[in-house]
Amino acid sequence: MDAKPPSPDAFLIRRTLDEIAPVADKATSYFYALLFLRRPDLRDLFPVSMEAQRDRLFKALLSAAERIDDPDALTVFLSQLGRGHRKYGTRAPDYPAVGESLIGALSRYASAVWTTQTEAAWVRAYTAISQIMIDSAAADEKTSPPWWHAEIVAHERRTRDVAVLTVRPDQAYPFLAGQYTSVETPWWPRVWRHYSFASAPRDDGLLTFHIRAVPAGWVSNALVNRAGPGDVIRLGPPAGSMTVDHGSENGLLCLGGGTGIAPIKALVEDVAEHGGRRSVDVFYGARHDHDLYDLDTMLALRAKHPWLSVRTVVCDTPHDALSGPLPEAVEEFGPWDTHDAYLSGPPGMIRSTVDTLVRIGVPSHRIRHDLVHELVAAGD
């Protein structure tokens, strides 16, 4: 069946996006300049250094507009953003200034294709975008706080740059295995980063995260190298759609690259808690064998659950691991067309694995992942 042609508004929006792509950095800077000129008070909602913010809000708005012809996907995407923005202190009256600044930046840097019709299309799109976010934030306010305080109760260094943190939230924190949250440290106020939960929900209410310190990573370096028991961090609301459909009998194909093994471990625990009646194949990827920092945990789960298989894939190839890129190793052990696939790790790994899985017959609707760049304003 031929794909449905884009609506007139979607056509004009995508033409605008194509036009500003080569000058996105300039458009982003101009957007924030307009926003802070119109509403200087909004500057306090952002980090002291805007280098950490970069293009997150602007890119999120563009990503939302790109979904204007898919109401269901748009609502899921924006409802999550609306809830997530509560932690910044965003209020309904703030949205008009954001919309005016967005239109101002687009009209300046997409002037070659900007018309009254284009402006009208963007106004309609932003009106829909902002209303969904406002409504979702208002609904969330009735049941959840804008953020949770969480005390670090354990800090375990696994490698030179990886630590496992266990925290105790100040109140009940509902989430699903496979989801993630945004984290703010006391050392970098208003700078939030995404981290996946490394376990299924626990009876004791504790939460665990796997953190890798990355170059110039303010939050990750603070959590790995500076934080310790007794320190208090803040958590945003849970987010993400990489959760298990327990109504399905399909096998699970789970790929975790680096600290991407954290939500995969949570999914395995989730399947076990629901009776473990389906096969789960885990591929754990890393650059070097010493980067398989959570392998003992995964092997212990494998020993306990006969339906679980765990294979390691590393670049420097120890004798007991597969070699080569993770997607190629997964393809070798197929077919996987009867499985639901779950991918977590670096964006490049996720993209190449999605391409491989679709090529070998896995339906795209059964491939689940949460690329951070698609959820950029939810906190990272």
Short mmCIF file of C-alpha atoms in Angstrom, two decimals:
data_model
loop_
_atom_site.label_atom_id
_atom_site.label_comp_id
_atom_site.label_asym_id
_atom_site.label_seq_id
_atom_site.Cartn_x
_atom_site.Cartn_y
_atom_site.Cartn_z
CA MET A 1 0.00 0.00 0.00
CA ASP A 2 1.37 3.42 -0.93
CA ALA A 3 2.24 5.74 1.92
CA LYS A 4 -0.30 8.44 2.62
CA PRO A 5 0.89 11.78 1.20
CA PRO A 6 1.69 14.47 3.79
CA SER A 7 -0.96 17.03 4.66
CA PRO A 8 -0.46 20.58 3.34
CA ASP A 9 0.73 21.71 6.77
CA ALA A 10 3.15 18.80 7.09
CA PHE A 11 4.55 19.54 3.63
CA LEU A 12 5.23 23.18 4.54
CA ILE A 13 6.72 22.21 7.92
CA ARG A 14 9.08 19.65 6.40
CA ARG A 15 10.17 22.10 3.73
CA THR A 16 11.04 24.54 6.50
CA LEU A 17 13.01 21.89 8.37
CA ASP A 18 14.99 21.04 5.24
CA GLU A 19 15.78 24.72 4.73
CA ILE A 20 17.11 25.38 8.23
CA ALA A 21 19.06 22.13 8.57
CA PRO A 22 22.35 23.64 7.28
CA VAL A 23 22.05 26.60 9.68
CA ALA A 24 20.49 24.86 12.67
CA ASP A 25 23.11 26.20 15.10
CA LYS A 26 22.40 29.80 14.11
CA ALA A 27 18.65 29.25 14.25
CA THR A 28 18.99 27.72 17.72
CA SER A 29 21.03 30.66 19.04
CA TYR A 30 18.58 33.14 17.58
CA PHE A 31 15.65 31.23 19.11
CA TYR A 32 17.10 31.52 22.62
CA ALA A 33 18.06 35.17 22.08
CA LEU A 34 14.47 35.99 21.16
CA LEU A 35 13.08 33.93 24.03
CA PHE A 36 15.20 35.60 26.71
CA LEU A 37 14.58 39.04 25.20
CA ARG A 38 10.81 38.52 25.37
CA ARG A 39 10.84 36.79 28.75
CA PRO A 40 14.05 37.49 30.71
CA ASP A 41 12.56 35.65 33.68
CA LEU A 42 12.66 32.37 31.75
CA ARG A 43 16.46 32.47 31.77
CA ASP A 44 16.36 31.17 35.36
CA LEU A 45 14.76 27.93 34.17
CA PHE A 46 17.88 27.03 32.18
CA PRO A 47 21.42 26.06 33.28
CA VAL A 48 23.88 28.84 34.06
CA SER A 49 25.90 27.71 31.05
CA MET A 50 23.74 27.39 27.95
CA GLU A 51 26.44 25.16 26.46
CA ALA A 52 24.86 22.32 28.41
CA GLN A 53 21.41 23.13 27.04
CA ARG A 54 22.51 23.50 23.42
CA ASP A 55 19.62 22.81 21.06
CA ARG A 56 17.49 20.57 23.25
CA LEU A 57 14.29 22.58 23.52
CA PHE A 58 14.48 23.87 19.95
CA LYS A 59 15.16 20.39 18.55
CA ALA A 60 12.30 18.92 20.56
CA LEU A 61 9.88 21.44 19.08
CA LEU A 62 11.08 20.63 15.58
CA SER A 63 10.80 16.90 16.25
CA ALA A 64 7.25 17.38 17.47
CA ALA A 65 6.28 19.42 14.41
CA GLU A 66 7.66 16.68 12.19
CA ARG A 67 5.06 14.31 13.69
CA ILE A 68 2.11 16.59 12.94
CA ASP A 69 0.50 14.01 10.62
CA ASP A 70 0.67 11.25 13.24
CA PRO A 71 -1.63 12.34 16.10
CA ASP A 72 -1.07 9.21 18.19
CA ALA A 73 2.73 9.41 18.05
CA LEU A 74 2.57 13.17 18.58
CA THR A 75 0.45 12.79 21.70
CA VAL A 76 2.74 10.14 23.21
CA PHE A 77 5.84 12.20 22.45
CA LEU A 78 4.43 15.50 23.75
CA SER A 79 2.66 14.09 26.79
CA GLN A 80 6.02 12.82 27.95
CA LEU A 81 7.63 16.19 27.29
CA GLY A 82 4.86 18.05 29.07
CA ARG A 83 5.25 15.92 32.17
CA GLY A 84 9.03 16.17 32.01
CA HIS A 85 9.00 19.96 31.73
CA ARG A 86 7.31 20.28 35.11
CA LYS A 87 10.67 19.70 36.78
CA TYR A 88 12.02 22.86 35.12
CA GLY A 89 9.23 24.96 36.61
CA THR A 90 7.56 25.51 33.23
CA ARG A 91 4.02 26.95 33.45
CA ALA A 92 1.21 27.28 30.92
CA PRO A 93 1.74 31.08 30.51
CA ASP A 94 5.33 30.40 29.37
CA TYR A 95 4.32 28.63 26.17
CA PRO A 96 3.28 31.66 24.05
CA ALA A 97 6.75 33.23 24.33
CA VAL A 98 8.33 29.96 23.25
CA GLY A 99 6.02 29.80 20.22
CA GLU A 100 6.72 33.39 19.21
CA SER A 101 10.46 32.79 19.46
CA LEU A 102 10.17 29.59 17.42
CA ILE A 103 8.30 31.39 14.63
CA GLY A 104 10.77 34.25 14.76
CA ALA A 105 13.79 31.96 14.38
CA LEU A 106 12.23 29.91 11.59
CA SER A 107 11.09 32.93 9.59
CA ARG A 108 14.58 34.42 9.75
CA TYR A 109 16.56 31.30 8.83
CA ALA A 110 14.08 29.73 6.42
CA SER A 111 13.27 32.99 4.65
CA ALA A 112 13.71 31.44 1.20
CA VAL A 113 10.65 29.22 1.72
CA TRP A 114 8.78 31.27 4.32
CA THR A 115 5.31 32.46 3.28
CA THR A 116 2.11 33.48 5.05
CA GLN A 117 0.86 29.92 4.47
CA THR A 118 4.02 28.49 6.03
CA GLU A 119 3.67 30.72 9.06
CA ALA A 120 0.03 29.72 9.45
CA ALA A 121 1.01 26.03 9.28
CA TRP A 122 3.60 26.49 12.03
CA VAL A 123 1.18 28.48 14.19
CA ARG A 124 -1.37 25.68 13.94
CA ALA A 125 1.28 23.07 14.69
CA TYR A 126 2.65 24.91 17.71
CA THR A 127 -0.84 25.56 19.04
CA ALA A 128 -1.51 21.82 18.98
CA ILE A 129 1.93 21.02 20.42
CA SER A 130 1.66 23.43 23.33
CA GLN A 131 -1.89 22.41 24.22
CA ILE A 132 -0.98 18.71 24.47
CA MET A 133 2.00 19.57 26.69
CA ILE A 134 -0.05 21.89 28.91
CA ASP A 135 -2.84 19.32 29.29
CA SER A 136 -0.44 16.48 30.11
CA ALA A 137 1.37 18.60 32.70
CA ALA A 138 -1.94 19.57 34.32
CA ALA A 139 -3.08 15.94 34.46
CA ASP A 140 0.26 14.81 35.89
CA GLU A 141 0.15 17.51 38.56
CA LYS A 142 -2.90 15.81 40.12
CA THR A 143 -1.01 12.60 40.88
CA SER A 144 2.75 13.21 40.85
CA PRO A 145 5.30 15.75 42.07
CA PRO A 146 7.39 17.63 39.49
CA TRP A 147 10.48 15.79 40.77
CA TRP A 148 11.60 13.37 43.47
CA HIS A 149 14.53 13.79 45.87
CA ALA A 150 16.58 10.60 46.15
CA GLU A 151 19.39 9.81 48.58
CA ILE A 152 22.32 7.77 47.33
CA VAL A 153 22.58 4.72 49.59
CA ALA A 154 25.25 2.78 47.67
CA HIS A 155 27.96 3.75 45.17
CA GLU A 156 29.89 0.83 43.64
CA ARG A 157 32.75 1.49 41.23
CA ARG A 158 32.74 -1.28 38.59
CA THR A 159 35.44 0.06 36.24
CA ARG A 160 37.55 3.20 35.96
CA ASP A 161 34.61 5.06 34.42
CA VAL A 162 31.50 3.07 35.39
CA ALA A 163 29.67 3.17 38.71
CA VAL A 164 26.47 1.52 39.91
CA LEU A 165 24.36 3.83 42.07
CA THR A 166 21.48 2.77 44.30
CA VAL A 167 19.16 5.52 45.54
CA ARG A 168 16.18 5.81 47.88
CA PRO A 169 13.45 8.22 46.65
CA ASP A 170 11.74 10.42 49.25
CA GLN A 171 8.35 9.04 48.15
CA ALA A 172 7.01 6.20 46.04
CA TYR A 173 8.40 6.29 42.51
CA PRO A 174 6.24 4.33 40.03
CA PHE A 175 7.96 3.12 36.86
CA LEU A 176 8.14 0.16 34.50
CA ALA A 177 11.15 -2.02 33.68
CA GLY A 178 12.83 -0.69 30.54
CA GLN A 179 12.05 2.96 31.27
CA TYR A 180 14.46 5.77 32.19
CA THR A 181 14.43 9.02 34.12
CA SER A 182 16.30 12.31 34.12
CA VAL A 183 18.76 13.08 36.92
CA GLU A 184 20.02 16.38 38.35
CA THR A 185 22.95 16.57 40.77
CA PRO A 186 23.53 19.24 43.44
CA TRP A 187 26.80 20.19 41.71
CA TRP A 188 25.20 21.21 38.39
CA PRO A 189 21.78 22.78 39.08
CA ARG A 190 19.24 22.68 36.22
CA VAL A 191 21.44 20.31 34.18
CA TRP A 192 19.56 17.03 33.67
CA ARG A 193 20.70 13.80 32.04
CA HIS A 194 18.89 10.57 31.17
CA TYR A 195 19.66 7.26 32.88
CA SER A 196 17.80 3.97 32.58
CA PHE A 197 16.62 2.00 35.59
CA ALA A 198 18.88 -1.03 36.01
CA SER A 199 16.29 -3.21 37.72
CA ALA A 200 12.59 -3.93 37.66
CA PRO A 201 10.55 -2.21 40.41
CA ARG A 202 11.61 -3.55 43.82
CA ASP A 203 9.63 -4.18 46.98
CA ASP A 204 12.01 -1.97 48.97
CA GLY A 205 11.47 0.97 46.60
CA LEU A 206 15.18 1.40 45.84
CA LEU A 207 16.30 2.40 42.34
CA THR A 208 19.56 1.44 40.63
CA PHE A 209 21.41 3.18 37.80
CA HIS A 210 24.52 2.33 35.78
CA ILE A 211 26.53 5.51 35.10
CA ARG A 212 29.44 5.86 32.71
CA ALA A 213 31.57 9.00 33.04
CA VAL A 214 31.98 10.50 29.59
CA PRO A 215 34.40 13.26 28.48
CA ALA A 216 32.98 16.69 29.34
CA GLY A 217 29.96 14.97 30.89
CA TRP A 218 29.10 17.24 33.81
CA VAL A 219 26.44 15.03 35.37
CA SER A 220 28.02 11.66 34.61
CA ASN A 221 31.43 12.67 35.98
CA ALA A 222 29.84 14.08 39.12
CA LEU A 223 27.89 10.87 39.70
CA VAL A 224 30.84 8.57 39.06
CA ASN A 225 33.72 10.54 40.58
CA ARG A 226 32.18 12.85 43.18
CA ALA A 227 28.91 11.45 44.48
CA GLY A 228 28.70 9.07 47.43
CA PRO A 229 26.30 7.67 50.02
CA GLY A 230 24.33 10.43 51.70
CA ASP A 231 24.30 12.76 48.71
CA VAL A 232 20.86 13.73 47.43
CA ILE A 233 19.99 13.97 43.74
CA ARG A 234 16.74 14.87 41.99
CA LEU A 235 14.80 12.61 39.62
CA GLY A 236 12.33 13.64 36.96
CA PRO A 237 9.30 11.53 36.05
CA PRO A 238 9.77 8.11 34.42
CA ALA A 239 9.71 8.04 30.63
CA GLY A 240 10.24 5.69 27.73
CA SER A 241 8.32 3.04 25.84
CA MET A 242 10.84 0.19 25.84
CA THR A 243 8.62 -1.96 28.05
CA VAL A 244 7.54 -5.59 27.76
CA ASP A 245 4.12 -6.51 26.42
CA HIS A 246 3.22 -9.32 28.80
CA GLY A 247 0.17 -10.19 26.73
CA SER A 248 2.42 -11.46 23.95
CA GLU A 249 4.04 -14.89 23.70
CA ASN A 250 6.79 -13.73 21.34
CA GLY A 251 10.37 -14.35 22.34
CA LEU A 252 12.48 -11.36 23.36
CA LEU A 253 15.67 -10.37 21.56
CA CYS A 254 17.55 -7.92 23.80
CA LEU A 255 20.67 -6.01 22.79
CA GLY A 256 22.60 -3.96 25.33
CA GLY A 257 25.72 -2.02 24.37
CA GLY A 258 27.90 -0.70 27.22
CA THR A 259 25.76 0.71 30.02
CA GLY A 260 22.80 -0.05 27.74
CA ILE A 261 22.78 -3.41 29.51
CA ALA A 262 21.07 -1.68 32.47
CA PRO A 263 17.50 -1.60 31.08
CA ILE A 264 18.05 -5.02 29.47
CA LYS A 265 18.76 -6.46 32.92
CA ALA A 266 15.57 -4.79 34.17
CA LEU A 267 13.57 -6.37 31.34
CA VAL A 268 14.94 -9.83 32.16
CA GLU A 269 13.92 -9.38 35.80
CA ASP A 270 10.49 -8.22 34.66
CA VAL A 271 9.97 -11.33 32.51
CA ALA A 272 11.07 -13.51 35.44
CA GLU A 273 8.59 -11.81 37.77
CA HIS A 274 5.80 -12.54 35.27
CA GLY A 275 6.53 -16.24 35.18
CA GLY A 276 9.27 -16.50 32.54
CA ARG A 277 7.16 -18.39 30.00
CA ARG A 278 8.97 -17.00 26.93
CA SER A 279 12.52 -17.22 25.64
CA VAL A 280 14.82 -14.24 26.11
CA ASP A 281 18.04 -13.90 24.09
CA VAL A 282 20.45 -11.25 25.37
CA PHE A 283 23.43 -9.96 23.39
CA TYR A 284 25.76 -7.93 25.61
CA GLY A 285 28.13 -5.76 23.57
CA ALA A 286 31.29 -3.87 24.57
CA ARG A 287 34.50 -2.55 23.03
CA HIS A 288 36.74 -4.61 25.33
CA ASP A 289 36.16 -7.59 27.58
CA HIS A 290 36.86 -5.55 30.72
CA ASP A 291 33.93 -3.29 29.74
CA LEU A 292 31.51 -6.17 30.37
CA TYR A 293 31.18 -4.81 33.90
CA ASP A 294 27.80 -6.46 34.62
CA LEU A 295 28.49 -9.85 33.04
CA ASP A 296 28.53 -11.73 36.34
CA THR A 297 25.03 -10.47 37.10
CA MET A 298 23.75 -11.52 33.68
CA LEU A 299 25.36 -14.96 33.97
CA ALA A 300 23.80 -15.42 37.40
CA LEU A 301 20.40 -14.65 35.89
CA ARG A 302 21.10 -17.14 33.09
CA ALA A 303 21.97 -19.86 35.62
CA LYS A 304 18.71 -19.23 37.42
CA HIS A 305 16.40 -19.05 34.40
CA PRO A 306 16.55 -21.77 31.69
CA TRP A 307 14.63 -19.58 29.23
CA LEU A 308 17.42 -16.98 29.24
CA SER A 309 20.40 -16.98 26.89
CA VAL A 310 23.31 -14.52 27.28
CA ARG A 311 25.97 -13.95 24.61
CA THR A 312 28.80 -11.42 24.75
CA VAL A 313 30.08 -9.54 21.70
CA VAL A 314 33.33 -7.57 22.04
CA CYS A 315 35.74 -5.95 19.63
CA ASP A 316 38.96 -7.40 21.02
CA THR A 317 37.45 -10.90 21.10
CA PRO A 318 38.33 -12.95 24.18
CA HIS A 319 38.13 -16.70 23.58
CA ASP A 320 34.60 -17.04 24.99
CA ALA A 321 32.92 -14.14 23.13
CA LEU A 322 31.63 -13.41 19.67
CA SER A 323 33.49 -10.85 17.60
CA GLY A 324 32.60 -7.99 15.30
CA PRO A 325 29.83 -5.40 15.37
CA LEU A 326 26.83 -6.29 17.51
CA PRO A 327 24.30 -6.23 14.62
CA GLU A 328 26.35 -8.74 12.62
CA ALA A 329 26.56 -11.13 15.58
CA VAL A 330 22.82 -10.91 16.09
CA GLU A 331 22.17 -11.65 12.43
CA GLU A 332 24.36 -14.75 12.64
CA PHE A 333 22.12 -16.29 15.30
CA GLY A 334 18.79 -15.49 13.60
CA PRO A 335 16.18 -15.71 12.37
CA TRP A 336 14.42 -13.34 14.76
CA ASP A 337 11.21 -12.64 12.84
CA THR A 338 9.08 -14.13 15.65
CA HIS A 339 10.73 -12.05 18.37
CA ASP A 340 10.15 -8.63 19.91
CA ALA A 341 13.44 -6.73 19.84
CA TYR A 342 14.67 -4.36 22.56
CA LEU A 343 17.73 -2.19 21.88
CA SER A 344 19.68 -0.04 24.32
CA GLY A 345 23.08 1.56 23.88
CA PRO A 346 24.87 4.19 21.80
CA PRO A 347 22.70 5.82 19.09
CA GLY A 348 24.93 4.51 16.30
CA MET A 349 24.55 0.94 17.54
CA ILE A 350 20.79 1.31 17.76
CA ARG A 351 20.47 2.73 14.25
CA SER A 352 22.63 0.05 12.64
CA THR A 353 20.87 -2.72 14.55
CA VAL A 354 17.44 -1.44 13.54
CA ASP A 355 18.57 -1.47 9.89
CA THR A 356 19.90 -5.03 10.25
CA LEU A 357 16.80 -6.37 11.98
CA VAL A 358 14.42 -4.85 9.43
CA ARG A 359 16.56 -6.25 6.61
CA ILE A 360 16.41 -9.78 8.02
CA GLY A 361 12.66 -9.72 8.50
CA VAL A 362 11.84 -8.33 11.95
CA PRO A 363 8.77 -6.08 11.60
CA SER A 364 9.66 -2.50 12.54
CA HIS A 365 6.69 -2.24 14.92
CA ARG A 366 8.26 -5.02 17.03
CA ILE A 367 11.57 -3.17 17.48
CA ARG A 368 11.64 -1.04 20.61
CA HIS A 369 14.22 1.50 21.70
CA ASP A 370 14.44 4.98 23.17
CA LEU A 371 16.92 7.08 21.26
CA VAL A 372 17.83 9.99 23.49
CA HIS A 373 17.92 12.51 20.64
CA GLU A 374 14.24 11.84 19.97
CA LEU A 375 13.36 12.69 23.57
CA VAL A 376 15.76 15.53 23.88
CA ALA A 377 13.68 17.92 25.95
CA ALA A 378 12.48 15.32 28.41
CA GLY A 379 15.60 15.99 30.42
CA ASP A 380 18.76 15.14 28.52
#
